[in-house]
Coordinates of C-alpha atoms (C1' of nucleotides) in Angstrom, one line a residue:
Chain A
M1 CA 66.8 107.3 95.4
N2 CA 70.0 108.3 96.5
A3 CA 73.1 106.8 97.5
K4 CA 72.8 108.1 101.1
S5 CA 69.8 106.0 101.5
H6 CA 71.9 102.8 101.5
A7 CA 74.2 103.7 105.1
S8 CA 73.9 100.6 106.8
P9 CA 71.0 100.4 109.6
N10 CA 72.6 100.8 112.9
G11 CA 74.3 104.4 111.5
S12 CA 77.7 103.0 110.5
P13 CA 79.5 105.0 108.1
T14 CA 80.6 101.8 106.2
A15 CA 80.2 101.4 102.5
L16 CA 77.5 99.2 101.2
Y17 CA 80.2 97.7 99.3
Q18 CA 82.4 97.0 102.0
R19 CA 79.6 95.8 104.2
I20 CA 78.6 93.3 101.5
R21 CA 81.9 92.0 100.8
G22 CA 82.8 91.8 104.7
D23 CA 79.5 89.7 104.9
L24 CA 80.6 87.2 101.9
E25 CA 84.0 86.9 102.9
R26 CA 82.8 85.9 106.3
K27 CA 80.6 83.0 105.3
I28 CA 83.2 81.8 102.7
L29 CA 86.4 82.2 105.7
S30 CA 84.4 80.5 108.6
G31 CA 84.0 77.7 106.3
D32 CA 79.9 78.3 106.3
W33 CA 80.5 78.1 102.7
P34 CA 82.6 75.4 102.2
P35 CA 84.5 75.2 98.6
G36 CA 82.3 74.6 95.7
H37 CA 79.4 76.0 97.5
R38 CA 77.4 78.4 95.0
V39 CA 77.6 82.1 96.2
P40 CA 74.1 83.7 95.5
F41 CA 73.3 85.3 92.0
E42 CA 74.1 88.8 91.4
H43 CA 70.5 89.5 91.0
E44 CA 69.8 87.8 94.4
L45 CA 72.2 89.8 96.1
M46 CA 70.9 93.0 94.9
Q47 CA 67.4 92.2 96.1
S48 CA 68.9 90.8 99.8
Y49 CA 71.0 94.3 100.2
D50 CA 68.7 96.7 98.1
C51 CA 71.0 97.7 95.7
S52 CA 72.1 97.9 92.3
R53 CA 74.2 95.3 90.4
M54 CA 76.5 97.5 89.7
T55 CA 77.9 97.3 93.6
V56 CA 77.6 93.5 93.7
N57 CA 79.4 93.0 90.6
K58 CA 82.3 95.0 92.2
V59 CA 82.0 93.1 95.2
L60 CA 82.2 89.5 93.2
S61 CA 84.6 90.7 91.0
G62 CA 86.9 91.8 93.6
L63 CA 86.2 88.5 95.5
A64 CA 87.5 86.8 92.4
T65 CA 90.6 88.4 91.6
A66 CA 91.2 87.9 95.6
G67 CA 90.9 84.1 94.4
L68 CA 88.3 83.5 97.1
I69 CA 85.6 82.4 94.4
E70 CA 85.3 81.8 90.8
R71 CA 83.2 83.1 88.3
R72 CA 81.1 81.0 85.4
R73 CA 78.9 82.6 83.0
R74 CA 75.5 81.3 83.4
A75 CA 76.4 79.0 85.8
G76 CA 77.3 81.3 88.5
S77 CA 79.9 82.1 91.5
F78 CA 81.7 79.2 93.1
V79 CA 83.5 79.5 96.7
S80 CA 87.3 78.4 95.2
R81 CA 88.9 75.0 95.9
P82 CA 91.1 74.8 98.7
R83 CA 93.3 78.1 99.1
V84 CA 96.9 77.7 97.9
Q85 CA 99.0 77.5 100.7
S86 CA 100.8 80.5 99.8
A87 CA 102.1 83.3 102.3
I88 CA 103.7 86.6 101.8
L89 CA 107.2 86.8 102.4
Q90 CA 108.7 89.8 103.4
I91 CA 112.1 90.3 102.4
P92 CA 113.6 93.0 104.8
D93 CA 116.0 95.6 104.1
L94 CA 118.7 94.5 106.5
K95 CA 119.7 98.1 107.8
A96 CA 116.3 99.4 108.6
E97 CA 115.4 95.9 110.2
V98 CA 118.1 96.0 112.3
E99 CA 117.8 99.7 113.5
K100 CA 114.2 99.2 114.0
R101 CA 115.2 96.5 117.1
G102 CA 117.2 99.4 118.3
E103 CA 120.7 97.6 117.7
H104 CA 123.4 99.3 116.0
Y105 CA 124.0 98.5 112.5
G106 CA 127.1 98.0 111.0
Y107 CA 128.4 97.3 107.4
R108 CA 131.6 96.6 105.9
L109 CA 132.4 95.9 102.1
L110 CA 134.7 93.1 101.9
A111 CA 135.3 93.3 98.1
L112 CA 134.0 94.9 94.5
E113 CA 135.2 94.5 91.2
K114 CA 133.8 95.4 88.0
R115 CA 134.4 93.1 85.1
G116 CA 133.0 91.3 82.0
A117 CA 130.7 88.7 82.9
S118 CA 132.2 85.5 83.1
A119 CA 130.7 82.0 82.4
A120 CA 129.4 81.7 86.2
D121 CA 128.3 85.0 86.1
K122 CA 126.0 84.5 83.0
A123 CA 124.7 81.7 84.2
R124 CA 123.9 83.2 87.8
I125 CA 122.5 86.7 86.6
G126 CA 121.4 85.7 83.3
V127 CA 123.6 88.6 81.0
A128 CA 125.8 87.9 78.0
L129 CA 128.8 86.7 78.4
R130 CA 131.4 89.6 78.9
A131 CA 128.9 92.2 79.6
P132 CA 129.7 94.4 82.4
V133 CA 128.6 93.4 85.7
L134 CA 129.6 94.5 89.1
A135 CA 130.4 92.7 92.0
L136 CA 130.4 92.9 95.6
R137 CA 130.8 90.7 98.6
C138 CA 129.9 92.8 102.2
R139 CA 129.1 91.8 105.8
H140 CA 125.9 93.2 107.8
E141 CA 126.7 93.5 111.6
A142 CA 124.3 94.2 114.6
E143 CA 125.9 95.3 117.5
G144 CA 129.3 94.1 116.1
Q145 CA 128.2 90.5 115.3
P146 CA 128.0 89.7 112.0
F147 CA 124.7 88.4 110.8
A148 CA 124.6 88.2 107.2
L149 CA 127.0 88.0 104.1
E150 CA 125.9 89.4 100.8
D151 CA 127.0 88.6 97.9
R152 CA 125.7 90.5 95.3
L153 CA 125.9 91.1 90.9
I154 CA 124.6 94.0 89.3
N155 CA 124.0 94.3 85.7
L156 CA 125.7 97.5 84.7
R157 CA 123.8 97.3 81.5
A158 CA 120.5 97.8 83.7
V159 CA 121.7 100.2 86.3
P160 CA 124.6 102.3 85.1
E161 CA 124.4 104.4 88.1
A162 CA 125.5 101.7 90.3
M163 CA 129.2 102.6 89.2
Q164 CA 128.8 106.0 90.7
Q165 CA 127.8 104.8 94.1
D166 CA 130.0 104.7 97.2
F167 CA 129.3 101.1 98.3
S168 CA 131.7 101.1 101.3
Q169 CA 128.9 103.4 102.7
T170 CA 125.7 102.1 102.0
P171 CA 124.9 98.5 101.6
P172 CA 123.9 97.5 97.8
N173 CA 120.7 96.1 99.5
T174 CA 119.4 99.6 100.9
W175 CA 120.8 101.6 98.1
L176 CA 119.1 99.2 95.5
V177 CA 115.8 99.1 97.1
G178 CA 113.6 101.9 95.8
Q179 CA 116.3 102.9 93.4
V180 CA 115.5 100.5 90.7
P181 CA 111.9 99.2 90.2
W182 CA 111.8 95.7 89.1
T183 CA 109.0 93.7 87.8
E184 CA 109.8 90.2 88.7
A185 CA 111.6 88.6 91.2
E186 CA 112.6 85.0 92.2
H187 CA 113.5 83.6 95.1
R188 CA 115.5 80.9 96.5
I189 CA 115.6 79.6 99.9
A190 CA 117.9 76.7 101.0
A191 CA 120.0 75.7 104.2
E192 CA 123.9 75.0 103.8
A193 CA 126.5 74.2 105.9
A194 CA 129.2 77.3 105.9
D195 CA 132.4 76.7 104.1
E196 CA 135.7 78.1 105.4
A197 CA 135.5 81.4 104.2
T198 CA 132.2 81.9 105.3
A199 CA 132.3 81.0 108.6
A200 CA 135.3 83.2 108.9
E201 CA 133.4 86.1 107.8
L202 CA 130.7 85.4 109.5
R203 CA 132.7 84.3 112.8
I204 CA 131.0 80.9 113.1
E205 CA 132.1 77.5 112.7
P206 CA 132.6 75.9 109.4
G207 CA 130.4 73.6 108.7
A208 CA 127.5 75.2 111.1
A209 CA 123.8 75.3 109.4
C210 CA 123.2 78.7 107.3
L211 CA 120.2 80.1 106.1
T212 CA 120.8 81.3 102.5
I213 CA 118.5 83.5 100.2
E214 CA 119.1 84.1 96.8
R215 CA 117.3 86.6 94.7
R216 CA 117.0 87.6 91.5
T217 CA 115.2 90.2 89.7
W218 CA 114.5 91.6 86.5
R219 CA 112.7 94.4 84.6
G220 CA 110.7 93.5 81.6
G221 CA 113.1 90.2 81.4
E222 CA 116.4 92.4 81.5
P223 CA 118.4 91.1 84.5
I224 CA 118.9 93.7 87.3
T225 CA 120.9 92.1 90.1
A226 CA 121.4 88.5 91.7
V227 CA 122.3 88.6 95.4
R228 CA 122.8 85.5 98.1
L229 CA 122.2 86.1 101.4
I230 CA 123.7 83.9 104.1
H231 CA 123.0 84.0 107.2
P232 CA 123.9 82.1 110.2
G233 CA 120.7 79.9 111.0
H234 CA 120.8 80.1 114.5
M235 CA 120.1 83.9 114.8
Y236 CA 118.0 84.7 112.0
D237 CA 114.1 83.5 111.3
L238 CA 112.2 84.6 108.3
V239 CA 108.3 85.4 109.2
A240 CA 105.8 85.2 106.6
R241 CA 102.2 86.2 107.6
F242 CA 99.4 85.5 105.5
T243 CA 95.9 87.0 106.2
P244 CA 93.4 86.7 103.3
S245 CA 91.0 90.0 102.3
A246 CA 93.3 92.5 101.1
Chain B
M1 CA 76.9 105.3 72.5
N2 CA 77.5 101.7 72.9
A3 CA 80.1 99.7 74.6
K4 CA 81.1 98.3 71.3
S5 CA 82.4 101.6 69.9
H6 CA 85.2 100.8 72.4
A7 CA 86.7 98.0 70.9
S8 CA 90.5 99.0 70.8
P9 CA 91.3 100.2 67.0
N10 CA 93.6 97.5 66.1
G11 CA 90.6 95.2 66.4
S12 CA 91.7 92.9 69.5
P13 CA 89.3 92.0 71.6
T14 CA 90.5 93.0 74.9
A15 CA 88.4 94.9 77.4
L16 CA 88.9 98.8 77.4
Y17 CA 89.2 98.4 81.4
Q18 CA 92.2 95.6 80.5
R19 CA 93.7 98.2 78.0
I20 CA 94.0 100.9 80.0
R21 CA 95.4 99.2 83.1
G22 CA 98.1 97.7 81.0
D23 CA 99.0 101.2 79.7
L24 CA 99.4 102.5 83.5
E25 CA 100.9 99.5 84.9
R26 CA 103.7 99.5 82.2
K27 CA 104.4 103.0 82.8
I28 CA 104.6 102.7 86.3
L29 CA 106.6 99.0 86.4
S30 CA 108.7 100.4 83.4
G31 CA 110.1 103.0 85.8
D32 CA 108.8 105.7 83.0
W33 CA 106.4 107.2 86.1
P34 CA 108.8 107.1 88.7
P35 CA 107.4 106.7 92.3
G36 CA 105.9 110.1 93.5
H37 CA 104.7 110.8 89.7
R38 CA 100.9 112.4 89.6
V39 CA 98.7 109.7 87.4
P40 CA 96.6 111.6 85.3
F41 CA 93.4 112.8 86.6
E42 CA 90.1 110.4 86.0
H43 CA 88.7 113.1 83.8
E44 CA 92.3 113.5 82.0
L45 CA 92.1 109.8 81.1
M46 CA 88.3 109.7 80.2
Q47 CA 89.4 112.3 77.7
S48 CA 92.3 110.6 76.4
Y49 CA 90.8 107.2 76.2
D50 CA 87.1 108.6 75.4
C51 CA 85.6 106.6 77.9
S52 CA 83.4 107.0 80.9
R53 CA 84.5 107.8 84.4
M54 CA 83.5 104.8 85.9
T55 CA 85.8 102.9 84.0
V56 CA 88.8 105.0 84.3
N57 CA 87.6 105.2 88.3
K58 CA 87.8 101.2 88.2
V59 CA 91.4 101.2 86.5
L60 CA 92.6 103.3 89.4
S61 CA 91.3 101.7 92.5
G62 CA 92.5 98.6 91.1
L63 CA 96.1 99.8 90.8
A64 CA 95.1 101.1 94.3
T65 CA 94.6 98.0 95.8
A66 CA 96.9 96.3 94.2
G67 CA 99.5 98.7 95.8
L68 CA 100.9 100.4 92.8
I69 CA 99.6 103.9 93.3
E70 CA 98.1 105.8 96.0
R71 CA 95.0 108.2 95.9
R72 CA 94.4 111.6 97.8
R73 CA 90.7 113.2 97.4
R74 CA 91.6 116.8 95.8
A75 CA 95.2 115.6 95.1
G76 CA 95.0 113.0 92.7
S77 CA 96.6 109.4 92.1
F78 CA 100.7 109.1 92.7
V79 CA 103.0 106.1 91.7
S80 CA 103.7 104.5 95.1
R81 CA 107.2 104.8 96.7
P82 CA 109.4 101.8 96.5
R83 CA 107.7 98.5 96.4
V84 CA 107.9 96.5 99.6
Q85 CA 109.9 93.6 99.1
S86 CA 107.9 90.9 99.4
A87 CA 106.9 87.7 97.5
I88 CA 104.4 85.0 97.2
L89 CA 105.9 81.6 99.3
Q90 CA 104.6 78.8 97.7
I91 CA 104.0 76.1 100.2
P92 CA 104.0 73.1 98.2
D93 CA 101.6 70.2 99.0
L94 CA 104.3 67.4 99.2
K95 CA 102.8 64.5 97.4
A96 CA 101.3 66.8 95.0
E97 CA 104.5 68.2 94.2
V98 CA 106.6 64.7 94.0
E99 CA 104.3 63.4 92.0
K100 CA 104.3 66.1 89.9
R101 CA 108.0 65.7 89.0
G102 CA 107.0 62.1 88.2
E103 CA 108.8 60.3 90.8
H104 CA 107.3 57.8 93.3
Y105 CA 105.8 59.4 96.6
G106 CA 106.2 57.3 99.8
Y107 CA 105.1 58.1 103.3
R108 CA 105.2 56.4 106.8
L109 CA 103.6 57.4 110.0
L110 CA 106.2 57.4 112.8
A111 CA 104.2 58.5 116.1
L112 CA 101.1 59.2 116.6
E113 CA 99.5 60.3 120.0
K114 CA 96.2 61.9 121.2
R115 CA 97.0 63.9 124.7
G116 CA 96.0 66.8 126.9
A117 CA 98.4 69.8 125.6
S118 CA 101.4 70.0 127.8
A119 CA 103.2 73.2 128.4
A120 CA 105.5 72.8 125.3
D121 CA 102.4 72.0 123.2
K122 CA 100.6 74.9 124.9
A123 CA 103.5 77.3 123.9
R124 CA 103.3 75.9 120.2
I125 CA 100.2 76.0 119.1
G126 CA 98.6 78.3 121.5
V127 CA 95.6 75.8 122.9
A128 CA 94.6 75.9 126.6
L129 CA 96.5 73.6 129.3
R130 CA 95.2 69.8 129.0
A131 CA 93.4 70.7 125.5
P132 CA 92.8 67.9 123.6
V133 CA 95.4 67.7 120.7
L134 CA 96.7 65.4 118.2
A135 CA 100.3 65.0 118.3
L136 CA 102.0 62.9 114.7
R137 CA 105.1 62.6 113.4
C138 CA 105.7 61.4 110.2
R139 CA 108.2 60.9 106.9
H140 CA 107.7 61.9 103.5
E141 CA 110.0 60.2 101.0
A142 CA 110.6 60.4 97.1
E143 CA 111.8 57.4 95.2
G144 CA 112.4 55.4 98.7
Q145 CA 114.6 58.4 99.6
P146 CA 113.4 60.5 102.9
F147 CA 113.2 63.8 102.2
A148 CA 111.3 65.8 105.0
L149 CA 110.2 65.0 108.3
E150 CA 107.0 66.3 109.4
D151 CA 105.9 67.3 113.2
R152 CA 102.3 67.9 113.7
L153 CA 100.2 69.2 116.3
I154 CA 96.4 69.6 115.3
N155 CA 94.1 71.2 117.6
L156 CA 91.0 68.7 118.3
R157 CA 88.8 71.2 119.4
A158 CA 88.7 72.9 116.1
V159 CA 89.1 69.8 114.2
P160 CA 87.6 67.2 115.7
E161 CA 87.3 65.0 112.1
A162 CA 91.1 64.4 112.7
M163 CA 90.4 61.5 115.0
Q164 CA 88.2 59.4 112.5
Q165 CA 91.1 59.9 110.1
D166 CA 93.6 57.1 109.1
F167 CA 96.9 58.8 108.8
S168 CA 98.9 55.6 108.6
Q169 CA 97.4 55.8 104.9
T170 CA 97.0 59.7 104.4
P171 CA 99.7 62.4 105.0
P172 CA 97.9 64.8 107.5
N173 CA 99.6 67.4 105.3
T174 CA 97.4 66.6 102.2
W175 CA 94.5 66.0 104.7
L176 CA 94.1 69.4 106.1
V177 CA 94.7 71.3 103.1
G178 CA 91.6 71.6 101.5
Q179 CA 89.6 70.1 104.6
V180 CA 90.0 72.8 107.1
P181 CA 89.6 76.4 106.1
W182 CA 91.8 79.2 107.6
T183 CA 92.0 82.7 108.1
E184 CA 95.6 83.4 109.4
A185 CA 98.9 81.7 109.1
E186 CA 102.2 82.6 110.3
H187 CA 105.5 81.0 108.6
R188 CA 109.1 80.9 110.2
I189 CA 111.9 79.6 108.6
A190 CA 115.4 78.9 109.8
A191 CA 118.5 76.5 109.2
E192 CA 119.5 74.4 112.0
A193 CA 122.0 71.3 112.4
A194 CA 120.1 67.7 112.3
D195 CA 120.1 66.5 115.9
E196 CA 120.7 62.6 116.3
A197 CA 117.0 61.6 115.5
T198 CA 116.4 63.8 113.1
A199 CA 119.5 62.7 111.0
A200 CA 118.8 58.8 111.5
E201 CA 115.1 59.4 110.2
L202 CA 116.2 61.6 107.1
R203 CA 119.2 58.8 106.8
I204 CA 121.7 61.6 106.9
E205 CA 124.8 62.9 109.1
P206 CA 123.9 64.1 112.7
G207 CA 124.9 67.8 112.2
A208 CA 124.4 68.5 108.8
A209 CA 122.5 71.5 107.8
C210 CA 118.5 71.1 107.4
L211 CA 116.0 73.5 106.4
T212 CA 112.9 73.9 108.8
I213 CA 109.9 75.4 108.2
E214 CA 107.3 76.0 110.9
R215 CA 103.7 76.9 110.1
R216 CA 101.2 77.7 112.3
T217 CA 97.4 78.8 111.3
W218 CA 94.2 79.9 113.0
R219 CA 90.8 80.4 111.9
G220 CA 89.3 83.7 113.5
G221 CA 91.7 83.6 116.2
E222 CA 91.6 79.6 116.9
P223 CA 94.4 77.6 116.4
I224 CA 94.1 75.0 114.1
T225 CA 97.4 73.5 113.6
A226 CA 101.0 73.7 114.3
V227 CA 103.5 71.9 112.0
R228 CA 107.2 71.7 111.7
L229 CA 108.9 70.4 108.8
I230 CA 112.4 69.3 108.7
H231 CA 114.1 68.9 105.2
P232 CA 117.7 68.1 104.4
G233 CA 119.3 71.5 103.0
H234 CA 120.7 70.1 99.9
M235 CA 117.7 68.5 98.1
Y236 CA 114.9 71.1 98.9
D237 CA 114.9 74.4 97.5
L238 CA 111.8 76.9 98.3
V239 CA 111.0 79.0 95.1
A240 CA 109.1 82.2 95.7
R241 CA 108.3 84.4 92.7
F242 CA 106.6 87.7 92.4
T243 CA 104.8 89.4 89.8
P244 CA 103.1 92.6 90.1
S245 CA 99.7 92.7 88.5
A246 CA 97.5 90.2 89.4
Chain C
dT1 C1' 101.4 137.8 109.6
dG2 C1' 98.6 134.0 111.0
dA3 C1' 94.2 132.1 111.5
dT4 C1' 89.8 130.6 109.8
dC5 C1' 86.5 130.1 106.4
dT6 C1' 85.1 129.2 101.8
dA7 C1' 84.8 127.7 97.6
dA8 C1' 86.8 124.5 94.1
dT9 C1' 88.5 120.0 92.9
dA10 C1' 89.3 114.7 92.7
dT11 C1' 87.9 110.8 94.4
dG12 C1' 84.7 107.6 96.7
dT13 C1' 80.0 105.3 96.4
dA14 C1' 76.2 104.5 94.2
dT15 C1' 71.7 104.3 90.4
dA16 C1' 69.4 102.4 86.4
dG17 C1' 70.1 101.0 82.0
dA18 C1' 72.3 98.6 78.2
dC19 C1' 74.6 95.3 74.9
dA20 C1' 78.1 91.2 74.8
dA21 C1' 79.8 87.3 75.7
dA22 C1' 79.7 82.4 77.3
dT23 C1' 77.3 78.6 78.3
dA24 C1' 73.9 75.4 80.4
dA25 C1' 69.7 73.5 79.7
dT26 C1' 66.1 72.6 76.4
dC27 C1' 64.1 70.9 72.4
dG28 C1' 63.8 68.8 68.1
dT29 C1' 65.3 65.4 65.0
dC30 C1' 67.5 61.3 63.5
Chain D
dG1 C1' 69.2 57.5 73.2
dA2 C1' 72.4 60.6 70.6
dC3 C1' 73.9 64.6 68.7
dG4 C1' 72.8 69.4 67.1
dA5 C1' 70.8 73.9 66.8
dT6 C1' 68.3 77.2 69.9
dT7 C1' 67.0 79.9 74.1
dA8 C1' 67.8 81.5 78.3
dT9 C1' 70.3 82.9 82.0
dT10 C1' 74.4 84.7 84.2
dT11 C1' 78.6 87.5 84.0
dG12 C1' 81.5 91.2 82.0
dT13 C1' 81.9 95.7 80.4
dC14 C1' 80.7 100.3 79.7
dT15 C1' 77.7 104.7 79.9
dA16 C1' 75.6 108.8 81.9
dT17 C1' 74.8 110.6 85.9
dA18 C1' 74.5 112.2 90.8
dC19 C1' 75.4 113.4 95.5
dA20 C1' 79.2 112.7 99.3
dT21 C1' 83.3 113.5 101.5
dA22 C1' 88.4 114.9 102.0
dT23 C1' 91.5 118.1 101.4
dT24 C1' 93.6 122.0 99.2
dA25 C1' 94.1 126.8 97.3
dG26 C1' 92.6 131.1 97.8
dA27 C1' 90.1 134.7 100.1
dT28 C1' 88.6 136.8 104.1
dC29 C1' 89.1 138.8 108.5
dA30 C1' 91.7 139.5 113.3

DNA sequence: TGATCTAATATGTATAGACAAATAATCGTC
DNA sequence: GACGATTATTTGTCTATACATATTAGATCA
């Protein structure tokens, strides 16, 4: 028996694997199979679809790593309990984002300093006291209007190349993305009132609501960078979308 | 030759698949293999690890669906270009979250109305004009202190059971999670100043910075619910974490 | 030179069979 | 009925093989 004999009956060229996966996903996501429902055993599925166990196994393990089902030996596979409420949060590259909307992107370096890490720096980025760090503060603009303040700390032990970079031209944001690989990241999102300095630099009223995003990244436990982005709350929305089934 | 002969040399019981995957992931995430680098061919890996092609194929396809590599027939597999900056945003179940911290959770239903969808409702949740919706507003408290205002619209055509539910006891939040499966969600995060009513209900100063999260969910294109959560900005942080390698 | 055809190659999908490991169910014993 | 050992079932992993399919590099030809 050869693989071709399993092309779907209607002649569509979809792989059998995809077809089974789609069928099961639909049953689960439609609520047809509620959480806790037992998915057919592998040997039942191989009969239904007239295929080998490897094929249905691949489908079921895939669904398991995607979190749609849970599998227990001897017991079977079960539709997972209520989905965790999670979403993919896209942290945009500001320059690319602005230009994608056809607006003119502007950038201004406000301050740059190489220094030994202070106690505050240490708390923020997690390097040793007096370890070399690069601190910079800059402003992003769209059509001449400030829309984000970036306050960044870079661990120079992890990213020594940062010293060679001319940050008066390239935003650190844009440079670091794609330059330095990371393995872990943490984000913290909060709303705060703008203080005097921030308000002046963003050209908004002191006390106005701002959306702040703090982001820290590591590579194998070593801190890379910590950044704090302050957006005027009214002009910036973060949109996160989630659709199951990669 | 049997499967057992591939137990890792040091006697660890890890599956060969896991070991290969770990090895390759480390190479990629450490930056050892930079973006664009060609991963060894399947036949090369099967020689290195002395295993069958199916095994390395499973590893490589896994890495591909995880987005770490890209595969091209005849050309080979390549480490992906700079990772998209995305993160898993955990939208917590408020009640569970508060109780997890050992604090007393309180809840108060402020308003509940069944009505035909207004134009505003239509814009917000996407149902037809005058379609039946359930609108409710409630407050979440931790240790007696308000920390979130929930303003929700439920599409009664999609979730008729909502009418039977006693929302003066159970937060809609908690009830909907795990009750109604969904396939798509959209989140919008912004900072806003509290208006008079909001400030009174949250017991904060009018104009204080608030973190608002809007969330809309669908099931197969049909709107389920739209919710707006308003948090006093100072007391609520959202933490999102990302670690590659499911 | 440039376009086109051809063969080689790497991945994509699938099969059938094998043994390992975990665990639910059963049976036997006290 | 409670407890413990045994058995059966299901998933987890792996092998060796096969053919399909996309794509590239090289050969061929206009």
